[in-house]
Short mmCIF file of C-alpha atoms in Angstrom, two decimals:
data_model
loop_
_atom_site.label_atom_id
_atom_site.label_comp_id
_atom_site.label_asym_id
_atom_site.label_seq_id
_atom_site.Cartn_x
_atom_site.Cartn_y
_atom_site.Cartn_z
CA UNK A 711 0.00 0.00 0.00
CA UNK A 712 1.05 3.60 -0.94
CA UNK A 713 0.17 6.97 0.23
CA UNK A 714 -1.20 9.02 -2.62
CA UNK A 715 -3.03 12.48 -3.45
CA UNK A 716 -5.61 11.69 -5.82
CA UNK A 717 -8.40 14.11 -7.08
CA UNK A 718 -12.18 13.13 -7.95
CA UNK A 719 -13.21 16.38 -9.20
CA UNK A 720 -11.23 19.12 -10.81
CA UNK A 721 -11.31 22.45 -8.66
CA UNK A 722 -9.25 23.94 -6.08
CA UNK A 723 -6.80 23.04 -3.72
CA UNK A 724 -9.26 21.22 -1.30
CA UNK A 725 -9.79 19.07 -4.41
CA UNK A 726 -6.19 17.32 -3.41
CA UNK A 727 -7.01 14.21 -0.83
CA UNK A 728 -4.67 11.85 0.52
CA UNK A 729 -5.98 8.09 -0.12
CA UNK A 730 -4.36 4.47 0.10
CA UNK A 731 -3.56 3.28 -3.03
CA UNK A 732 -2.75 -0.90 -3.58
CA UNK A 733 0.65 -1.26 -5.60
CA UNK A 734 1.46 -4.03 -7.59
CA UNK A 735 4.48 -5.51 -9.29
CA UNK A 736 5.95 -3.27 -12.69
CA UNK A 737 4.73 -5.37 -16.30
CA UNK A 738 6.39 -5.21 -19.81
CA UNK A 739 8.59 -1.63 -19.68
CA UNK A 740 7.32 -0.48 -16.38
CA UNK A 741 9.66 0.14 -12.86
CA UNK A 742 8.11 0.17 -9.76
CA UNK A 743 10.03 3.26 -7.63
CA UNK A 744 9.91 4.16 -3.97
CA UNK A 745 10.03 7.81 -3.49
CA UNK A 746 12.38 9.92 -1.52
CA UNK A 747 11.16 13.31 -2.79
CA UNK A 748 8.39 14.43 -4.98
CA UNK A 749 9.05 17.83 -6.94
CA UNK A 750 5.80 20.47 -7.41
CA UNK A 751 5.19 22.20 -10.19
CA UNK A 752 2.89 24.20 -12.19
CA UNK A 753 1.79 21.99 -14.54
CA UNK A 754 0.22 20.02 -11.19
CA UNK A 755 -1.92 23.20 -10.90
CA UNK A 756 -3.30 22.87 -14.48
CA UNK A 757 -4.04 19.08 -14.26
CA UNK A 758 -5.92 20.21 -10.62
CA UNK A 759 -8.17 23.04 -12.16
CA UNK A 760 -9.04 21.52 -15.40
CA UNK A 761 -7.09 23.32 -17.50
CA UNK A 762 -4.98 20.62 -19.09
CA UNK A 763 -8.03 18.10 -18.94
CA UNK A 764 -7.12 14.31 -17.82
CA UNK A 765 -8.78 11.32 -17.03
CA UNK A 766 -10.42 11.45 -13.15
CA UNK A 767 -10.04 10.00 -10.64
CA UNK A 768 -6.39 11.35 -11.59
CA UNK A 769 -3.34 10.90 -9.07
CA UNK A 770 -1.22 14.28 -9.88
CA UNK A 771 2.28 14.93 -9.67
CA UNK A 772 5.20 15.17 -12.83
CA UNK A 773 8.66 14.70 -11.10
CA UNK A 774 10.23 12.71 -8.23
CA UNK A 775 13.25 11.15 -7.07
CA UNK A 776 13.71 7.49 -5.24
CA UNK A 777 14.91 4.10 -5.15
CA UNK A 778 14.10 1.25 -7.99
CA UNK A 779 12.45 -1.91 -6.49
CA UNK A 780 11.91 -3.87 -9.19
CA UNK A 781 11.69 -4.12 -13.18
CA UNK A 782 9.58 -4.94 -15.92
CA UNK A 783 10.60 -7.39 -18.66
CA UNK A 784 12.56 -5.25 -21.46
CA UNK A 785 13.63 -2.16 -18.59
CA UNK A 786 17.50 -2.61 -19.19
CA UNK A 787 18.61 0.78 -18.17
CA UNK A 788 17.35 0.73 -14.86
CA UNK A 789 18.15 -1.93 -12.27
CA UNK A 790 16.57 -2.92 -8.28
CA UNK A 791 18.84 -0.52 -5.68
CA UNK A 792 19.58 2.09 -8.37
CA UNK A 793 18.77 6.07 -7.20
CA UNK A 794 16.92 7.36 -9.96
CA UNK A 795 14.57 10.44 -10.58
CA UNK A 796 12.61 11.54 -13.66
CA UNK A 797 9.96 13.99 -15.20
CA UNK A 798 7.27 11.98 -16.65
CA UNK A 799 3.67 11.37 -17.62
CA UNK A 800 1.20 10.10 -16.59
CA UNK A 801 1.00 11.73 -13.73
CA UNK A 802 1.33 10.21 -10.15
CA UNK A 803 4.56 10.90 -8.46
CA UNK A 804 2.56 12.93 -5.25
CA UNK A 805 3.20 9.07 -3.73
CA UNK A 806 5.25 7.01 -1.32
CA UNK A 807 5.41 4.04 -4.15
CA UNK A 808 4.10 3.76 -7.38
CA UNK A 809 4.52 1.63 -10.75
CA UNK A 810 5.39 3.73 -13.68
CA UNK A 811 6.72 3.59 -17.70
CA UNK A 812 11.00 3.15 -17.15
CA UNK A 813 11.48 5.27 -20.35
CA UNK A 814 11.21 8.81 -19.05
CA UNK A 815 13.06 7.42 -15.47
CA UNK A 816 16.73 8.39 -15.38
CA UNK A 817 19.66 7.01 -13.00
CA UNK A 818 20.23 9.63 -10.44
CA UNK A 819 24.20 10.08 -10.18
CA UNK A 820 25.82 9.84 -7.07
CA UNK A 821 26.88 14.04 -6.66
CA UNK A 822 22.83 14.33 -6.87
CA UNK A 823 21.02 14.00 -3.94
CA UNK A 824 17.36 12.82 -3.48
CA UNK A 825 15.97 16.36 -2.71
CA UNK A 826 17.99 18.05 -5.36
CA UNK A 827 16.78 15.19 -8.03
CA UNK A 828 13.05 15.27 -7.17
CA UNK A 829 13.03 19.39 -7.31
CA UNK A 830 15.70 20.23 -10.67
CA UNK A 831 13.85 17.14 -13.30
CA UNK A 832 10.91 18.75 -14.65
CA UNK A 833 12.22 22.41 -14.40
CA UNK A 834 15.90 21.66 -15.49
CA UNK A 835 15.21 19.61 -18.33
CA UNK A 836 12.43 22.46 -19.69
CA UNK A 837 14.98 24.78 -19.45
CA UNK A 838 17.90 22.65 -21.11
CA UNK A 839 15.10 22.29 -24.51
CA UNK A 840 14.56 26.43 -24.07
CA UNK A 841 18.26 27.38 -24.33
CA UNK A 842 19.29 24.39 -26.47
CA UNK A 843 16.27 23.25 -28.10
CA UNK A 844 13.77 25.84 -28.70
CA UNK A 845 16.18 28.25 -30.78
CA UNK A 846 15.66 31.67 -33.21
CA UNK A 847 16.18 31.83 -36.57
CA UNK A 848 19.86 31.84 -36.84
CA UNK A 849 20.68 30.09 -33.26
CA UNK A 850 21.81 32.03 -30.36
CA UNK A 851 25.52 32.73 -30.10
CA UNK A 852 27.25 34.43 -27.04
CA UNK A 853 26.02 37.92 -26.21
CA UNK A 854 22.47 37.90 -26.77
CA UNK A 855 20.00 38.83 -25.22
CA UNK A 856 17.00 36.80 -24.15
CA UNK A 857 13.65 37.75 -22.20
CA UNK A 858 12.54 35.45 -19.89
CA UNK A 859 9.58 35.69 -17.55
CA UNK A 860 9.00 34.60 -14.31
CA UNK A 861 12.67 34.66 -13.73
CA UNK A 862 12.73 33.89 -9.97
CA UNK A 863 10.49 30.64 -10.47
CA UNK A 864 11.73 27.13 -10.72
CA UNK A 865 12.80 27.13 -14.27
CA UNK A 866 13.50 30.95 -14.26
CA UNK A 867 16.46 30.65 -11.80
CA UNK A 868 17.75 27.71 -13.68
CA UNK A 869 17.26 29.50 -16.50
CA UNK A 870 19.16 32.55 -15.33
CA UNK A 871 22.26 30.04 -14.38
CA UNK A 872 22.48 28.14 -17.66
CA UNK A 873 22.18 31.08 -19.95
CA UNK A 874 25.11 32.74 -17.92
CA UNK A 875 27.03 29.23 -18.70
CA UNK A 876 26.61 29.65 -22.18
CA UNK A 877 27.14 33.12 -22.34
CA UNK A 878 23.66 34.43 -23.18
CA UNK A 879 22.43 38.10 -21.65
CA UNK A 880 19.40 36.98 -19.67
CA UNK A 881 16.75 40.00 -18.98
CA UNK A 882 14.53 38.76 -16.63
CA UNK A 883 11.04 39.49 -15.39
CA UNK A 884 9.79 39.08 -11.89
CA UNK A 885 6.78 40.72 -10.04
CA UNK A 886 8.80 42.14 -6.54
CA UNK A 887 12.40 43.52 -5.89
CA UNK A 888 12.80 40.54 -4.03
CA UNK A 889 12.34 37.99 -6.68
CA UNK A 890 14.60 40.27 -8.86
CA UNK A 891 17.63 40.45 -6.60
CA UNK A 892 17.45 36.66 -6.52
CA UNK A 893 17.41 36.52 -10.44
CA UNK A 894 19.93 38.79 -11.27
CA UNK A 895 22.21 36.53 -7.94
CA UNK A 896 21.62 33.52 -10.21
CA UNK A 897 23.25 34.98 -13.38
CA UNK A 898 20.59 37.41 -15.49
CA UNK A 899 22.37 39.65 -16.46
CA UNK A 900 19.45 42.62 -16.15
CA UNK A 901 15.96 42.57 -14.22
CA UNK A 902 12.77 44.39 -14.24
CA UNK A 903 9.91 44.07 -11.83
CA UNK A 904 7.19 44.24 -14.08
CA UNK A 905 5.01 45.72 -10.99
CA UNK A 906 7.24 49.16 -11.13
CA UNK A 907 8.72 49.32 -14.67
CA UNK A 908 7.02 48.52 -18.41
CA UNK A 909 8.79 45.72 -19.32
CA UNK A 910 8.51 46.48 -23.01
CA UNK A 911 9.80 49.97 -23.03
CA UNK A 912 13.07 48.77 -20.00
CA UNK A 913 13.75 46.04 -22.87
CA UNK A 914 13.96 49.03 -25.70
CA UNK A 915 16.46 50.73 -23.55
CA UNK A 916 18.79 47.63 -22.78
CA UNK A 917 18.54 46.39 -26.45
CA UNK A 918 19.09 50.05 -28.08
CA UNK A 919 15.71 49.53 -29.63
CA UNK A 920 16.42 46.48 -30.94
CA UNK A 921 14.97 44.15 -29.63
CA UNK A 922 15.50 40.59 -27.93
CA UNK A 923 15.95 37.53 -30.46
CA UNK A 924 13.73 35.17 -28.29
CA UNK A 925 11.12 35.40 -25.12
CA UNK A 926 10.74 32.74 -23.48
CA UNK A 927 7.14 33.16 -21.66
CA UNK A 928 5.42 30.57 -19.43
CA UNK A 929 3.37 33.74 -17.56
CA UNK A 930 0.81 33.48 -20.77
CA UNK A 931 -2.00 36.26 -20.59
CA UNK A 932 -0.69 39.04 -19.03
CA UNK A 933 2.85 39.30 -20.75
CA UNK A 934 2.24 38.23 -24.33
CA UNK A 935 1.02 41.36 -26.19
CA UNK A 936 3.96 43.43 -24.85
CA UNK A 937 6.13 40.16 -25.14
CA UNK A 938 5.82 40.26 -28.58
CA UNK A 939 7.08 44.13 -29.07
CA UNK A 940 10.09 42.62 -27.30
CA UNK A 941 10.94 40.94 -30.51
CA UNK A 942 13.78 41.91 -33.12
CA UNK A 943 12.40 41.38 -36.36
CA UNK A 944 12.53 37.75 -37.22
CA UNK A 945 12.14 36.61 -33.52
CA UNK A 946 10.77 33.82 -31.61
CA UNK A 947 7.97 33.77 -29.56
CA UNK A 948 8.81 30.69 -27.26
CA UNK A 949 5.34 30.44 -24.81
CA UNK A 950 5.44 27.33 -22.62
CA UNK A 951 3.09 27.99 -19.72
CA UNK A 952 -0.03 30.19 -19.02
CA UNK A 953 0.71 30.59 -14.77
CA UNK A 954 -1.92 33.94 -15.81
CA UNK A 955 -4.17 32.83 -17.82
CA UNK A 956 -4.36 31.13 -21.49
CA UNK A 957 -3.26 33.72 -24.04
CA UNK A 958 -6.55 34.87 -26.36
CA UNK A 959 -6.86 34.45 -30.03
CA UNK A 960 -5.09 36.64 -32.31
CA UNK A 961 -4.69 37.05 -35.65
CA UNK A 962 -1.66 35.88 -37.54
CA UNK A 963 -1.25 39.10 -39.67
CA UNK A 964 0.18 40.66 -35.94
CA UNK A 965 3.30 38.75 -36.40
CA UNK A 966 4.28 40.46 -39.48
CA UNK A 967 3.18 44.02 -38.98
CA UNK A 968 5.36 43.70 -35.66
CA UNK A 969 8.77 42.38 -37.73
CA UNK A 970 7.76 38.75 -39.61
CA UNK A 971 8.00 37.17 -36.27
CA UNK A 972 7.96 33.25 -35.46
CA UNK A 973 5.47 31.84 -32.33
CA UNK A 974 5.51 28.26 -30.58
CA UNK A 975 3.88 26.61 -28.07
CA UNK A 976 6.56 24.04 -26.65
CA UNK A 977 6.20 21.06 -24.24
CA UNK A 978 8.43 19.34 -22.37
CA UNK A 979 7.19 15.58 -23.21
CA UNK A 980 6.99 16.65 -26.96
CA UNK A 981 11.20 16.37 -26.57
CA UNK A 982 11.14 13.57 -24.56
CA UNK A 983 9.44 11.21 -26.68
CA UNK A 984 12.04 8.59 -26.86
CA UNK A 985 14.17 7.06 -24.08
CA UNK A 986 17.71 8.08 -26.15
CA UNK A 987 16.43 11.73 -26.20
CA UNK A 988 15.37 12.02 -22.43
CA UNK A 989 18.97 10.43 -21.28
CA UNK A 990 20.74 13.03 -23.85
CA UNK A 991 18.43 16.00 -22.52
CA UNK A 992 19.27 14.24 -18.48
CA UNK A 993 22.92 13.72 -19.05
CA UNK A 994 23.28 17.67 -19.83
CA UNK A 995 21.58 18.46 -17.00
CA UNK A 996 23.30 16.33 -14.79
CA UNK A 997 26.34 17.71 -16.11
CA UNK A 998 25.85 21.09 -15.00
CA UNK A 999 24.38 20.33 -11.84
CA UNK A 1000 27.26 18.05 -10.43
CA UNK A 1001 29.74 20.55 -12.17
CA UNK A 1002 28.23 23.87 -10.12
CA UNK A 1003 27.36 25.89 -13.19
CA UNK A 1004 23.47 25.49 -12.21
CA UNK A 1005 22.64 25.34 -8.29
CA UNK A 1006 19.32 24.03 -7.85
CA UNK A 1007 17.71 26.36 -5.05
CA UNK A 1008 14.94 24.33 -2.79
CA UNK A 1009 13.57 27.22 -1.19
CA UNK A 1010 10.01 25.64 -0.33
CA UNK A 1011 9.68 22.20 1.86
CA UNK A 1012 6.19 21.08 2.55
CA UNK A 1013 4.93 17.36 3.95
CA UNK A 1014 2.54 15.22 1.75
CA UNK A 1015 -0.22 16.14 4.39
CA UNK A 1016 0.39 19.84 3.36
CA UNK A 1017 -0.50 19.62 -0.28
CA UNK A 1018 -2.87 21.79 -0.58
CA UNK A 1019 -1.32 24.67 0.91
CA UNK A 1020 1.52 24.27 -1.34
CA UNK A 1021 -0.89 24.38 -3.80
CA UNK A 1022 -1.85 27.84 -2.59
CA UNK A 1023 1.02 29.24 -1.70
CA UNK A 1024 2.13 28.19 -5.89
CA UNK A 1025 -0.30 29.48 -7.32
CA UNK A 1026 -0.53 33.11 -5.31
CA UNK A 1027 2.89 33.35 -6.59
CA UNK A 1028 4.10 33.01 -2.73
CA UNK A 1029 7.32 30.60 -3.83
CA UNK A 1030 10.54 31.21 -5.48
CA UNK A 1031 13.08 28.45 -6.72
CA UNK A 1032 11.84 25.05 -6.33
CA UNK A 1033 10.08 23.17 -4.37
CA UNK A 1034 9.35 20.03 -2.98
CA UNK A 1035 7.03 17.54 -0.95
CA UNK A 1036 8.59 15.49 1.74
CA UNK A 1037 7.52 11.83 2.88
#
């Protein structure tokens, strides 16, 4: 038997129970895990309201970090005893034990501890297919300058680090002075709080009127007209989230009165679709991790029994870094 939050009903955070779930043994390509850490994110909010519709009764939860128990005829990668940790549908990792699909689970390396593994999946490998992945016309070479929103989230502070690494100018967005002197401490190289300044006229000044080649936007709604006046001609629109609210229809014609600009809608799962790509995507991650250039910053710690006020404290925009239930 397993601890689990399970919903029955879309809604809000009292929607989140805590049930006992049976567990059986993993079949054909399946592991089952035992969980040290589960990581929260803001997808789990989306698959809680409704937004991103699922199956119900729906066990919630993208990310965690644990111990293999056993394997699944064909699982060759993963063995019982080894640490591992993943980002991975379908959801269910808010659990003490579960049985899950081995190809999106990844062997946790030694330098990576439990906590660190169960909070950095998820966010860290969405921000490796941003910088590496999701790319303008042209690539992005050393020196330029990106937008990205939400900058002292999750992702955003990874974000910050790794474009430092690869010597990108970050400009990041955040709502408080707070959350923008712990962006620009984890490598962007400029910040606006979006509560004081307009974000599109700051990024006119730092880009000489420019523009920025790429924003990368998982805010939705309230940044993405002005997001797009961000944009040197021939720029990319990279949206990935909608923590505001899902962005309205618009007509196309937009993008080439404001400078023959491109627009995607990424998701993570999209570039993990095979079990070579996730351990390519995991092995860069791991890589900067256990080499420093990307600290992953756990700056929220809740128990199981607390979901739902984790829940609320996510999505009133009350938590900064990462953050992760305990068992």
């Amino acid at each position: 038997m397993s601890r689990a939050v399970r919903i029955d009903q879309t809604g809000g955070p009292e929607q989140l129970k805590i049930v006992d779930v049976e567990v059986g043994d993993p079949g054909p390509g399946q592991i089952r895990i035992r969980h040290k850490a589960v990581g929260l994110n803001f997808i789990d909010v989306y698959h809680r309201s409704g937004v991103y519709p699922m199956p119900l009764p729906l066990q919630i939860g993208m990310e965690a970090s644990g111990v293999v128990e056993a394997v699944g005829e064909g699982v060759t990668h993963l063995k019982p005893g080894d640490r591992a940790a993943y980002a991975s549908h379908p959801p269910g990792s808010y659990c003490e034990l579960r049985v899950m699909p081995a190809q999106n689970v990844c062997k946790l390396p030694d330098a990576i501890d439990f906590d660190t593994g169960a909070a950095m999946m998820l966010k860290g490998l969405t921000a490796q297919y941003l910088l590496k992945r999701t790319l303008p016309q042209g690539g992005l070479q050393a020196g330029d300058m990106v937008l990205f929103h939400a900058a002292a989230g999750g992702v955003g502070l990874i974000a910050c680090q790794w474009a430092k690494a690869l010597g990108l100018q970050l400009i990041g967005t955040a709502g408080t002075d707070e959350k923008c002197a712990l962006a620009k401490a984890h490598g962007a190289a400029h910040v606006i709080n979006y509560n004081k300044e307009d974000f599109r006229e700051r990024v006119k000044e730092l880009t000489g009127g420019r523009g920025v080649k790429v924003v990368y936007d998982s805010v939705g709604k309230d940044t993405w007209d002005k997001s797009l006046d961000c944009l040197a001609p021939f720029g990319l629109m990279a949206t990935f989230g909608n923590s505001s609210g899902t962005v309205p229809p618009f007509a196309p014609g937009v993008l080439g009165a404001k400078g023959s600009l491109y627009v995607t809608r990424q998701t993570l799962f999209t570039h993990m679709s095979s079990r070579e790509a996730t351990q390519s995507m995991a092995d860069e991650l791991f890589a900067v991790v256990a080499g420093g250039q990307v600290k992953i910053r756990i700056d929220q710690r809740y128990p199981l029994e607390q979901v739902q006020q984790a829940h609320r404290d996510l999505e009133a925009r009350k938590t900064t870094g990462c953050t992760i239930l305990t068992l």
